[in-house]
Short mmCIF file of C-alpha atoms in Angstrom, two decimals:
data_model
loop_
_atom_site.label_atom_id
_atom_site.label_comp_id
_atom_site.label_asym_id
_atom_site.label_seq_id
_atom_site.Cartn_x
_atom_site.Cartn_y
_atom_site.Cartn_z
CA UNK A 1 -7.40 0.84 4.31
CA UNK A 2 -7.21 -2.54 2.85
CA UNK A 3 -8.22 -4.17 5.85
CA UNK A 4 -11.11 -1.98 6.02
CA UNK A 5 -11.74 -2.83 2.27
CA UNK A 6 -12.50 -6.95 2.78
CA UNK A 7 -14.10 -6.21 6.11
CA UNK A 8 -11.70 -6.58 8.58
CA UNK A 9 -10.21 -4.70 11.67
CA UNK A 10 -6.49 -4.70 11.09
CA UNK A 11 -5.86 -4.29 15.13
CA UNK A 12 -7.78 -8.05 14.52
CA UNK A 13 -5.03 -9.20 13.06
CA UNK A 14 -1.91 -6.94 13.02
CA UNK A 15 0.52 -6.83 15.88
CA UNK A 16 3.50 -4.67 16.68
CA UNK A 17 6.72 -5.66 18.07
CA UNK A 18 8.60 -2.73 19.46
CA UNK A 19 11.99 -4.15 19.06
CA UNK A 20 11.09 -4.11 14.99
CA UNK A 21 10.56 -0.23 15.46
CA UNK A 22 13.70 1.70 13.79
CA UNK A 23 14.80 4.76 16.41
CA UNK A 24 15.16 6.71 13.19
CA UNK A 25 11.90 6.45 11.38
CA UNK A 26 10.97 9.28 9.36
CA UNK A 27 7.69 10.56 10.28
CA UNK A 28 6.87 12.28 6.99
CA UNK A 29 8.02 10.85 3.52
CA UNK A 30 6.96 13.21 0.46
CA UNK A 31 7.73 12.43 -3.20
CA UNK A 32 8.15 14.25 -6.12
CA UNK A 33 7.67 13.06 -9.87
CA UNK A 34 8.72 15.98 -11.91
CA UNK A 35 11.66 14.02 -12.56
CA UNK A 36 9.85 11.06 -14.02
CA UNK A 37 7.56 13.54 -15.71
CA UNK A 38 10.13 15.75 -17.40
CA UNK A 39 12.48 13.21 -18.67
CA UNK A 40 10.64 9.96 -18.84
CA UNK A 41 7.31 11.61 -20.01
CA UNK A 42 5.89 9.72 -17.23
CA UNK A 43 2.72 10.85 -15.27
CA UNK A 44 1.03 8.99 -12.48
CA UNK A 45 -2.32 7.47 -13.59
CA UNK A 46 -3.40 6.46 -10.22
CA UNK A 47 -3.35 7.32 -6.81
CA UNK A 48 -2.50 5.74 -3.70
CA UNK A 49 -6.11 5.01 -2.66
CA UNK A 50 -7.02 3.38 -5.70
CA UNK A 51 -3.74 1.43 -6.09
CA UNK A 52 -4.50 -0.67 -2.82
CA UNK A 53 -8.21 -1.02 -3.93
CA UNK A 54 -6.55 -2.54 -7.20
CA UNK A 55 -3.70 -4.56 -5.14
CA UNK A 56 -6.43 -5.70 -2.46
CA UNK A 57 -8.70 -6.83 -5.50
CA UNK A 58 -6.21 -8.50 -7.17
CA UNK A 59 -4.97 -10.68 -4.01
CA UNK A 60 -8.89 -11.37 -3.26
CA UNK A 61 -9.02 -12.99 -6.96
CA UNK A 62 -5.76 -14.79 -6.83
CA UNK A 63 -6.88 -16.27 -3.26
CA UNK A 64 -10.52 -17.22 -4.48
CA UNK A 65 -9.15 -18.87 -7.83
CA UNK A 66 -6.74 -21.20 -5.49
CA UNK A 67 -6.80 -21.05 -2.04
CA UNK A 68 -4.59 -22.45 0.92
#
């Protein structure tokens, strides 16, 4: 998705090394904020499509304000 957001193809530019791969990895991961909600008064504003849009946008700025 944030490949796909500047332009790119991430198989471009992403490669996997199978020794990096944990035996164990979880295939599913689900969270739940209740908690946060209940006794923090806490309540997710945004979801996980537009926080990498924001975090994509944001690295795009920092990169064109001083680049490498």
């Amino acid at each position: 998705m944030a490949f796909t957001q500047v332009g790119l193809n991430y198989e471009d530019h992403v490669v996997i090394d199978a020794a990096f791969i944990r035996p164990a990895e979880v295939d599913l991961l689900v969270g739940n904020a209740s908690k946060a909600d209940r006794e923090l008064d806490w309540r997710c504003g945004v979801d996980f499509y537009a926080l990498v849009e924001m975090m994509v946008a944001a690295d795009v700025k920092s990169l064109q304000r001083s680049p490498f």
